[in-house]
Coordinates of C-alpha atoms and ligand atoms in Angstrom, one line a residue:
X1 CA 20.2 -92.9 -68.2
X2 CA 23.9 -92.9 -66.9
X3 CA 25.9 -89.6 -67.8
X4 CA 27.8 -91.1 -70.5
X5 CA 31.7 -90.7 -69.4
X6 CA 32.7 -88.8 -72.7
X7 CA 31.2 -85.5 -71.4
X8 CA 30.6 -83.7 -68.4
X9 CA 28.9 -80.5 -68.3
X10 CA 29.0 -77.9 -65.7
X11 CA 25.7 -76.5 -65.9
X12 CA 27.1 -72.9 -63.7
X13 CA 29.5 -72.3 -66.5
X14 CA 27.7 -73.4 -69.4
X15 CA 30.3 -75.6 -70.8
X16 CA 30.9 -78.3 -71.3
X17 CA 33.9 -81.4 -72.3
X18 CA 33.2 -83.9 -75.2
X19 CA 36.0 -86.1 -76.5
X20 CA 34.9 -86.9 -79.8
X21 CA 36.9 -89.5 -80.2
X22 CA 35.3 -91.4 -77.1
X23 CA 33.7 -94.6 -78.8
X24 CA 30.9 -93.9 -76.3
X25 CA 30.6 -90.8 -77.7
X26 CA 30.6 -91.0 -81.4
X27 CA 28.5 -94.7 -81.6
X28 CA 25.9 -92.8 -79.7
X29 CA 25.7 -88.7 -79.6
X30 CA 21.9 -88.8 -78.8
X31 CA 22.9 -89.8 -75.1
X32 CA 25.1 -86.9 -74.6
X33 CA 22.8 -85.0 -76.5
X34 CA 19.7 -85.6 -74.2
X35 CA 22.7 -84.5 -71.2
X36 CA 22.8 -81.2 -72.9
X37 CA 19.0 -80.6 -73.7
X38 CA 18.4 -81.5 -69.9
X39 CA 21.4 -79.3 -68.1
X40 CA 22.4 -76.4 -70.5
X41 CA 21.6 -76.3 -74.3
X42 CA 23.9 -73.7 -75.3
X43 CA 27.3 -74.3 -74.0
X44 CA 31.2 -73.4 -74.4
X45 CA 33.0 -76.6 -75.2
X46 CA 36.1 -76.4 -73.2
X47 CA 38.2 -78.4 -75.9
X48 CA 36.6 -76.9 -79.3
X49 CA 37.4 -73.2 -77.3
X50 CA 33.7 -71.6 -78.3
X51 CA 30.4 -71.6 -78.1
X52 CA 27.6 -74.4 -79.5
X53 CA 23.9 -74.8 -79.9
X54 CA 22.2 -77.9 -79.2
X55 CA 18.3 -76.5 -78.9
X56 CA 16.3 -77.2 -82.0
X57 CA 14.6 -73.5 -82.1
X58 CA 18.6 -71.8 -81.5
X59 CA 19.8 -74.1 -84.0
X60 CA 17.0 -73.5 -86.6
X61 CA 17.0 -69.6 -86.0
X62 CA 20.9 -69.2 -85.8
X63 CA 21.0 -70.7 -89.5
X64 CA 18.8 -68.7 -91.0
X65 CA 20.2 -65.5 -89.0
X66 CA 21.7 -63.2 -91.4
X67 CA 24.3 -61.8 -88.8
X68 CA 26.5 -65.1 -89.3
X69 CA 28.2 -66.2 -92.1
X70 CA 29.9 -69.2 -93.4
X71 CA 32.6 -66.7 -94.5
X72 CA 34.2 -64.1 -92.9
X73 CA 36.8 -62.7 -94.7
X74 CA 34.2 -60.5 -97.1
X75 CA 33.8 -58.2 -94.2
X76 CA 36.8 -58.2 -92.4
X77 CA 40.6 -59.1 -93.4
X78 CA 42.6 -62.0 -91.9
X79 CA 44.8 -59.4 -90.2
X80 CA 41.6 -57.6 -88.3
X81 CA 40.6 -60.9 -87.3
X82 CA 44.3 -62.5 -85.8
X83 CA 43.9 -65.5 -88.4
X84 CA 47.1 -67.2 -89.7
X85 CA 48.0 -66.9 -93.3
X86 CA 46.4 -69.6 -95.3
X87 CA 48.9 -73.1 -95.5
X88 CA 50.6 -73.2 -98.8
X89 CA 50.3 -76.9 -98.7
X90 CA 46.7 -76.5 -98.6
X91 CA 46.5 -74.0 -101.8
X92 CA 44.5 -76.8 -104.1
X93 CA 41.9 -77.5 -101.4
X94 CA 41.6 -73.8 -100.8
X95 CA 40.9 -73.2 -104.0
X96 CA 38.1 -75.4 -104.3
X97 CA 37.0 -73.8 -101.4
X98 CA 37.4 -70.5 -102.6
X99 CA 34.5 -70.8 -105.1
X100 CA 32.0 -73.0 -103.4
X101 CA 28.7 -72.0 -103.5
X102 CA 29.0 -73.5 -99.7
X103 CA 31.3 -71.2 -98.4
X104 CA 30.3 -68.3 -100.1
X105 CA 28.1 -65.5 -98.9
X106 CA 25.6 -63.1 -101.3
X107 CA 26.0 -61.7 -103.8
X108 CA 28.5 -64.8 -105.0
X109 CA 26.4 -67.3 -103.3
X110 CA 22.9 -65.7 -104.8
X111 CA 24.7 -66.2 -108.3
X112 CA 25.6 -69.7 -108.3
X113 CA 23.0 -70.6 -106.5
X114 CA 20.4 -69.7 -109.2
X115 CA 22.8 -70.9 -111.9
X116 CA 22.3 -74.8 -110.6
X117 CA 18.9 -74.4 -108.8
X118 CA 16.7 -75.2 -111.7
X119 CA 18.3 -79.2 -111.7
X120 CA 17.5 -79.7 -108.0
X121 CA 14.1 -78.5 -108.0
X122 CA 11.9 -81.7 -107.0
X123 CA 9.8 -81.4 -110.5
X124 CA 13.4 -81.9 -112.3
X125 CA 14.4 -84.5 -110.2
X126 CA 11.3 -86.2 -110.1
X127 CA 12.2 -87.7 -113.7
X128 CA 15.1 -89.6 -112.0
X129 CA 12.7 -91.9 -110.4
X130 CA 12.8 -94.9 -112.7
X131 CA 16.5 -94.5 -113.5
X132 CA 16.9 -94.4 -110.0
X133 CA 14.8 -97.2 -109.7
X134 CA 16.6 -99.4 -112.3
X135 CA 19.5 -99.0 -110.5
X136 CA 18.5 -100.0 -107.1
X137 CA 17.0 -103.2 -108.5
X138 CA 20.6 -104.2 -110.7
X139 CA 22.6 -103.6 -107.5
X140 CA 20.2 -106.2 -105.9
X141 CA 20.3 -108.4 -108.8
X142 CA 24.2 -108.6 -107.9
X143 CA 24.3 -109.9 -104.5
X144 CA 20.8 -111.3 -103.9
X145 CA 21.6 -114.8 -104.5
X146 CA 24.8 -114.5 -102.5
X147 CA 21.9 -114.4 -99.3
X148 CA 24.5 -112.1 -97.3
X149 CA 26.0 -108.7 -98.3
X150 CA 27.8 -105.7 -96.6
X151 CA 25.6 -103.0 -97.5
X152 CA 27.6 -100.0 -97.8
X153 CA 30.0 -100.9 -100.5
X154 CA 27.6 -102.8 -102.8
X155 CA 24.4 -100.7 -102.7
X156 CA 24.7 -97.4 -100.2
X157 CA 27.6 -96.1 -101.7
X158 CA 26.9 -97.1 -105.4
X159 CA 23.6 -95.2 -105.7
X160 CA 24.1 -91.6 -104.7
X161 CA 27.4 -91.5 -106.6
X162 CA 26.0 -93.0 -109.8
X163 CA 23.0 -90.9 -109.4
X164 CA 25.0 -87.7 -109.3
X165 CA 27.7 -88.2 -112.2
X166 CA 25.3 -89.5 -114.0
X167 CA 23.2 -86.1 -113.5
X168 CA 26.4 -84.2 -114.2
X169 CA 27.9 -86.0 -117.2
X170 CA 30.8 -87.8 -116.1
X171 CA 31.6 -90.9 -116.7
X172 CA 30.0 -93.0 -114.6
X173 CA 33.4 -95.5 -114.7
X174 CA 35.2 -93.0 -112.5
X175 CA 32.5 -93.7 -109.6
X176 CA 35.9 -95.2 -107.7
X177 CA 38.2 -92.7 -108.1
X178 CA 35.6 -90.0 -107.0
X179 CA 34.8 -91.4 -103.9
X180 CA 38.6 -91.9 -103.6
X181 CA 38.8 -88.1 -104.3
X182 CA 35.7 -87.0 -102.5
X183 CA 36.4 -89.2 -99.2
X184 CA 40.1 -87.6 -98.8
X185 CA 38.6 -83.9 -98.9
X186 CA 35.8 -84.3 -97.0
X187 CA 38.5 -85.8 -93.7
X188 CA 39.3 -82.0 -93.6
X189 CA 35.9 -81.4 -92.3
X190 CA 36.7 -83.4 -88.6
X191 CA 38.4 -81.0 -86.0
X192 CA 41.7 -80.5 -86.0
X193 CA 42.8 -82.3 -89.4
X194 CA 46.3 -83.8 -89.2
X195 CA 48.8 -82.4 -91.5
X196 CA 49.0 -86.1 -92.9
X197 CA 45.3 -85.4 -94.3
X198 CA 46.2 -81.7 -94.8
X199 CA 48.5 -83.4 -97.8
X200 CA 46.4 -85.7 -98.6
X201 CA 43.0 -83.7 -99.3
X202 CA 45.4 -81.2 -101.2
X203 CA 46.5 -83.8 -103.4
X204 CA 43.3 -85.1 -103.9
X205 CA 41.8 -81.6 -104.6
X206 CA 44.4 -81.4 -107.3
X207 CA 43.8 -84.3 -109.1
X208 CA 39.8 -83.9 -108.7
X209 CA 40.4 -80.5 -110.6
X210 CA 42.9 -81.3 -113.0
X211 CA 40.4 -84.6 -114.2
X212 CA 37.3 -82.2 -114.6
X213 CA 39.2 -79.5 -116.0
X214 CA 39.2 -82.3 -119.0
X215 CA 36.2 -82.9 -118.6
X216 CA 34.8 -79.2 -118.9
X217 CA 37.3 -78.6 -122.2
X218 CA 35.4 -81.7 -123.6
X219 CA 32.0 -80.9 -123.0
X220 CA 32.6 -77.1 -124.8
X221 CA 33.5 -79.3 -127.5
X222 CA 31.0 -81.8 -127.5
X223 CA 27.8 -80.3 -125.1
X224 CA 25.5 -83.1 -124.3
X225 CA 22.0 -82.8 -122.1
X226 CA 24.2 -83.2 -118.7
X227 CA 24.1 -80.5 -115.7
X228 CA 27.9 -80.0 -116.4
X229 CA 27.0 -78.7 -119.9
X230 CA 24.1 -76.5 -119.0
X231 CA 26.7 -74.9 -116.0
X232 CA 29.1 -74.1 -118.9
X233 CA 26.8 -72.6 -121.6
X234 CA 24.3 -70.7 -118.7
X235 CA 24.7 -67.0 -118.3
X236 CA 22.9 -64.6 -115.8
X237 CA 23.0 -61.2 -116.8
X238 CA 25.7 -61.7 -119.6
X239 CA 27.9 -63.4 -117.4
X240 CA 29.0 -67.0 -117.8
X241 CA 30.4 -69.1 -114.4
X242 CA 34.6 -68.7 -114.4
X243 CA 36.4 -72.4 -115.1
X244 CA 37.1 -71.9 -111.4
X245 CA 33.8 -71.9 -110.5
X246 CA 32.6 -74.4 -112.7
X247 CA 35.3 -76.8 -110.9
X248 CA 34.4 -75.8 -107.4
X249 CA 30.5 -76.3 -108.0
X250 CA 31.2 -80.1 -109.6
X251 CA 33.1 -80.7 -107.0
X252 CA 30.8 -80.0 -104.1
X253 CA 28.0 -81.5 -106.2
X254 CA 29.6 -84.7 -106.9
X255 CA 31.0 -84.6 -103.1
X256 CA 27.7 -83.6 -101.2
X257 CA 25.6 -85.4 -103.3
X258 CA 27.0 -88.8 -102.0
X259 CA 28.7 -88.0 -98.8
X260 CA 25.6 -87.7 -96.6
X261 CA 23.5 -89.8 -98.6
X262 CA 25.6 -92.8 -98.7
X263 CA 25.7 -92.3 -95.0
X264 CA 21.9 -92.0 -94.4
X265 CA 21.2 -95.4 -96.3
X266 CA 23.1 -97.3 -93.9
X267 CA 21.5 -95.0 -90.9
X268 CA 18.2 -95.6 -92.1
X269 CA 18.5 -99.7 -92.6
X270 CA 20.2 -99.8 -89.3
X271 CA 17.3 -98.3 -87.9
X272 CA 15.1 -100.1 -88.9
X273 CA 16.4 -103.3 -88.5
X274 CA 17.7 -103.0 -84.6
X275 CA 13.9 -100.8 -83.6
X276 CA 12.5 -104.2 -85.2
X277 CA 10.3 -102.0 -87.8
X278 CA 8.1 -104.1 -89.8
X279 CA 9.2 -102.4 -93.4
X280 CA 5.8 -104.1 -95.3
X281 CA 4.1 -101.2 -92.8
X282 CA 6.2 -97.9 -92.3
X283 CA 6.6 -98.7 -96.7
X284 CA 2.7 -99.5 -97.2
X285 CA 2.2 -95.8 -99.1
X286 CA 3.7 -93.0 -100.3
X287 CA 2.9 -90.8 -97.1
X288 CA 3.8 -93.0 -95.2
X289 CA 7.4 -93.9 -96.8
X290 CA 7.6 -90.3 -96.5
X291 CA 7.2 -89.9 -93.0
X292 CA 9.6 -92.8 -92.3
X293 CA 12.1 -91.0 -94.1
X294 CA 11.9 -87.8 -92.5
X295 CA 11.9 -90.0 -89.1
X296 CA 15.4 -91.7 -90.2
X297 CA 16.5 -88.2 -90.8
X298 CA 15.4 -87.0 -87.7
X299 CA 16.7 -89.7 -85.3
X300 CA 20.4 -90.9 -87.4
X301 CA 21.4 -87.4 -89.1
X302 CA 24.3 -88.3 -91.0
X303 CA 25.8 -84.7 -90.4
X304 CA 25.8 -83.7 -87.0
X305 CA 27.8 -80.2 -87.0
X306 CA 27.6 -76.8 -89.2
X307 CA 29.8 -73.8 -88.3
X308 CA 29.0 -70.0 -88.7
X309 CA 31.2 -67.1 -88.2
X310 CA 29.6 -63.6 -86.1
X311 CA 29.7 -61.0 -88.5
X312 CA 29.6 -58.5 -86.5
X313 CA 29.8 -58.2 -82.1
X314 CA 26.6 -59.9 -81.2
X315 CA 24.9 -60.4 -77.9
X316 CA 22.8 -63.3 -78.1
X317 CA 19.4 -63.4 -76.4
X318 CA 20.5 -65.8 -73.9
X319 CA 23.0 -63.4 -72.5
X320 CA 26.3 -64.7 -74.8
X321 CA 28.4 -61.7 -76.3
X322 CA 30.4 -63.1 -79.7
X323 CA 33.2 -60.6 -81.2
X324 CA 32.9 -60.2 -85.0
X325 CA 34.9 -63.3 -86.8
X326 CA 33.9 -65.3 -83.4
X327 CA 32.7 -68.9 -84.8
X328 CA 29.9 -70.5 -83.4
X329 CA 29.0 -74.2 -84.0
X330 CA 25.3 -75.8 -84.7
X331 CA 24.5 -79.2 -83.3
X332 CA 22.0 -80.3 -86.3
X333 CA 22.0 -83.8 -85.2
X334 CA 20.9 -82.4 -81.2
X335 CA 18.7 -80.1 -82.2
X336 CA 16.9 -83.0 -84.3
X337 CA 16.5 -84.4 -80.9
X338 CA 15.6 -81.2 -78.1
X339 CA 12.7 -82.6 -76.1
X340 CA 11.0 -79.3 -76.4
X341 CA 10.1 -80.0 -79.8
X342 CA 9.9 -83.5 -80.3
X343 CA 8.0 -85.6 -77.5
X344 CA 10.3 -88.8 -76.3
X345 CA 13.0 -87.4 -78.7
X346 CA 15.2 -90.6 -78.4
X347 CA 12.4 -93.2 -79.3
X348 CA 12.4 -93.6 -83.1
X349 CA 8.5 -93.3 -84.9
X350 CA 8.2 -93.8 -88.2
X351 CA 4.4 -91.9 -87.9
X352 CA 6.3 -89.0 -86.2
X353 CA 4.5 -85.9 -87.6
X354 CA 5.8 -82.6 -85.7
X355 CA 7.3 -81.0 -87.9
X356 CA 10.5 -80.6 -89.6
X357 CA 14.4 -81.7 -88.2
X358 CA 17.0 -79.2 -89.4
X359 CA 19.0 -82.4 -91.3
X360 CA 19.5 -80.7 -94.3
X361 CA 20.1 -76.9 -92.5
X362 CA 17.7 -74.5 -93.0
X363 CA 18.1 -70.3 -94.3
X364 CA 20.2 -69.7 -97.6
X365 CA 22.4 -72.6 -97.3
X366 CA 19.7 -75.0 -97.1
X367 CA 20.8 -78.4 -98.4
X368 CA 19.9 -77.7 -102.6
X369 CA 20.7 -81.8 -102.9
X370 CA 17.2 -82.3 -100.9
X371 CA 15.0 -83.9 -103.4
X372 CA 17.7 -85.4 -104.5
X373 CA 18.5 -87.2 -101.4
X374 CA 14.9 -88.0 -100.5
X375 CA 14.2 -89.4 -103.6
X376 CA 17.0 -91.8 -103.8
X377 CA 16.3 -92.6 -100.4
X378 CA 12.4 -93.0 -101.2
X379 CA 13.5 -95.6 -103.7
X380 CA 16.2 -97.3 -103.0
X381 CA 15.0 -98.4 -99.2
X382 CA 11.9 -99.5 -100.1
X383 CA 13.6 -101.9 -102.9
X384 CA 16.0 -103.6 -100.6
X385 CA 13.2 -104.3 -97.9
X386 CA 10.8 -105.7 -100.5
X387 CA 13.8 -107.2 -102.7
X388 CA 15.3 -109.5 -99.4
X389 CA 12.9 -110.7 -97.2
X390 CA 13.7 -111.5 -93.5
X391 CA 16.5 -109.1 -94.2
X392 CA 18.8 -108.8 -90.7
X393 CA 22.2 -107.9 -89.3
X394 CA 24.6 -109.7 -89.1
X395 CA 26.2 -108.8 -85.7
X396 CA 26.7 -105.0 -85.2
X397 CA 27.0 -102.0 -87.2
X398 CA 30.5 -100.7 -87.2
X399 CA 30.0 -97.1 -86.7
X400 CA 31.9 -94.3 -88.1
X401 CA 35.3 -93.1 -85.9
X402 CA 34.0 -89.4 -86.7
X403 CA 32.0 -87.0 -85.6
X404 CA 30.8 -85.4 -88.0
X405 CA 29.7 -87.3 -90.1
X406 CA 27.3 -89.9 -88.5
X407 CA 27.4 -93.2 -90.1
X408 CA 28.7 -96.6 -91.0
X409 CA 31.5 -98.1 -91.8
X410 CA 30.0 -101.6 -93.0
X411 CA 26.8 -103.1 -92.0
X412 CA 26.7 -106.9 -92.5
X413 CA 23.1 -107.9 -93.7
X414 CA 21.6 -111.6 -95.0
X415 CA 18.4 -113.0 -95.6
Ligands
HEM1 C1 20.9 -87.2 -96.8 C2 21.6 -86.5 -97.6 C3 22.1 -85.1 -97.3 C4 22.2 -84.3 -96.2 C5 21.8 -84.8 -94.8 C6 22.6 -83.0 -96.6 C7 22.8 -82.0 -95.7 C8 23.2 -80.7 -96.0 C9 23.3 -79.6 -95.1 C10 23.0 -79.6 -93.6 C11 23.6 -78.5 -95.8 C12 23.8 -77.0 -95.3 C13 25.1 -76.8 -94.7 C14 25.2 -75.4 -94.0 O1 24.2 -74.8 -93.7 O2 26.3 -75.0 -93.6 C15 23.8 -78.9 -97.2 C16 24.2 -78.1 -98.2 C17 24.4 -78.5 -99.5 N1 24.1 -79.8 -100.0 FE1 23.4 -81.3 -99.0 N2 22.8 -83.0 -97.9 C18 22.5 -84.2 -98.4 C19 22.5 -84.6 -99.8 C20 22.9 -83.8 -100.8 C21 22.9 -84.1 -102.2 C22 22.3 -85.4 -102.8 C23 23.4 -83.1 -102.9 C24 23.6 -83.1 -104.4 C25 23.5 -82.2 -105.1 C26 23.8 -82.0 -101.9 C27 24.3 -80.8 -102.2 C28 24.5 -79.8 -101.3 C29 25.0 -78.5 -101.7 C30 25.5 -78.1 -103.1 C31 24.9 -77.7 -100.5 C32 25.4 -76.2 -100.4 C33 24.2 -75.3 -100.6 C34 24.5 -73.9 -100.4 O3 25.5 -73.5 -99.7 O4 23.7 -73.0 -100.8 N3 23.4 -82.5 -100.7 N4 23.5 -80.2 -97.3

């Protein structure tokens, strides 16, 4: 395999230069990947100014290493650290931010966490399946006669995000403007976020909380069987969640639980359809769906890169020394493909069976919208394939201009 031109790695150093924005490199990280399993796994990326981990058993022990954080500023203040004040223009993002059970560390994170694990648990969302079902099949009854569709807007994105405010008890009607919302936050995610989408995912925030700030002061009023509901009348030891909290925690629920999952769909029937897989076979049982799945995961991860912070000076085994409040950055979507844990990593097999990728993280952050994700996908995939026939691509994917979250832009399908 050529070196692909959007990295070069100097093996002496460890580190290594990645433009993200190369087209070569964002259509198809796996190359690069295999470059950095093959020449120096754990590397300082010259243009990112610290140090990443590409091997699957780093990756998978780093996240569930208690000396890193996704937060910092519980042990140490901004002024110990040399980090700039936060951006007043970004004080409605950071707010949200502020009480997300993602960025928070125990006790906080312990807390929420248990207030919202009961609905995630796979017995729970196990009594989705026909509703999930039902929907899957009316999005196909929509376009199936048209014998062409681009798959992301009509089916990929509609089913996670119906799925999840349906699960929290908002109106399903607003699907639009949430994705509106939830796709201007989540462009603060990429490196380096331009002030333009500073703005922009402030604004967003603003109006995402104002608009379920409404909804929370209705449900009080009028509680219905909904996850919102149960959020607002739960209590752990005497102690309800804050309306802060209970904005944050909708927010990153109805956010995370389409983001990825919208993204995977598209991954997974691109897969599919340019390795030729016969669906009728990698579909013909429920193991076996399974596996495919967890194979799709594996090989197209939608979301390629999780930070930590050192919480304390740390000398790594491998010889790296990180200062307390140091970030460090976890290649999910490389170690998913380290060739000393998966055999012929880059070859996609839907009977794969060694064991688990680190898609959905792994340690106390683990991804809670799991079951949730691999149900939808254990659904609505199987549907489409036995739904449309001879389904193929219509010329290629367009692929995502961003890294970090691996996916499509539209994926032209007929039958
Ligand atoms: C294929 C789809 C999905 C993927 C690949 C995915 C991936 C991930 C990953 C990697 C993390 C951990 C981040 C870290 O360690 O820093 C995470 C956390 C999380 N995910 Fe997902 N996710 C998916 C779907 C969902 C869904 C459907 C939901 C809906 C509820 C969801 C909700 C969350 C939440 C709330 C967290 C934070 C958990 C915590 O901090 O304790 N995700 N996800």
């Amino acid at each position: 395999m050529p070196t692909p031109s959007a990295i070069s790695i100097t093996p002496s150093t460890r580190s290594a230069s990645i433009d993200v924005r190369d087209p070569q490199f964002y259509k198809n990280p796996l190359a690069a990947y295999a470059q950095l399993h093959a020449q120096c796994p754990s590397f300082f990326w010259e243009e990112q100014q610290q140090w990443y981990f590409a091997g699957y058993d780093q990756v998978n022990s780093l996240l569930r290493d208690r000396r890193f954080g996704r937060q910092i500023l519980h042990v140490a203040t901004r002024e110990e650290l040399g980090l700039p004040e936060p951006k007043p223009h970004l004080a409605d993002f950071d707010r949200l931010e502020a009480n997300s059970l993602l960025e928070l560390e125990p006790p906080a994170h312990t807390r929420l966490r248990t207030l919202i694990n009961r609905a995630f648990v796979s017995r729970q969302i196990e009594q989705l399946k026909p509703e999930i079902a039902a929907l899957s099949h009316s999005l196909i009854d929509g376009f199936e006669k048209d014998g062409q569709v681009e798959l992301l807007k009509a089916y990929a994105e509609i089913v996670p995000v119906t799925v999840i405010a349906r699960m929290l008890g908002v109106p399903v009607e607003m699907a639009p403007k949430l994705l509106d919302w939830s796709h201007r936050m989540v462009k603060m995610y990429v490196f380096n976020p331009s002030l333009e989408t500073e703005h922009d995912a402030n604004a967003a925030s603003a109006e995402f909380a104002d608009y379920l700030k409404g909804i929370i002061d209705w449900k009080r009023q009028n509680p219905a069987d909904d996850l919102l509901t149960h959020m607002i009348t739960t209590e752990k030891d005497g102690e309800r969640l804050s309306d802060d909290e209970l904005i944050s925690t909708a927010v990153l629920l109805l956010n995370a639980g389409h983001e990825a999952t919208v993204h995977q769909l598209g991954n997974a029937v691109r897969t599919l359809l340019e390795t030729g897989t016969s669906a009728k076979d990698v579909f013909s049982s429920d193991t076996a769906t399974e596996r495919t799945i967890e194979e799709t995961m594996r090989y197209a991860a939608p979301l390629h890169i999780f930070q930590r912070y050192a919480l304390s000076d740390i000398e790594l085994e491998d010889g790296i020394s990180l200062k307390k409040g140091d970030k460090i950055g976890l290649l999910l979507g490389a170690a998913n493909v380290d060739p000393q844990k998966f055999t012929d990593p880059l070859a996609f097999r839907p009977d794969r069976n060694e064991g688990a990728h680190v898609s959905f993280g792994a340690g106390l952050h683990f991804c809670i919208g799991a079951p949730l994700a691999r149900l939808e996908l254990k659904l609505s995939l199987p549907i489409l394939f036995e739904r449309l026939p001879g389904l193929r691509m219509t010329g290629e994917a367009q692929i995502k201009d961003s890294y970090h979250f691996h996916g499509l832009e539209k994926l032209h399908l007929e039958w």
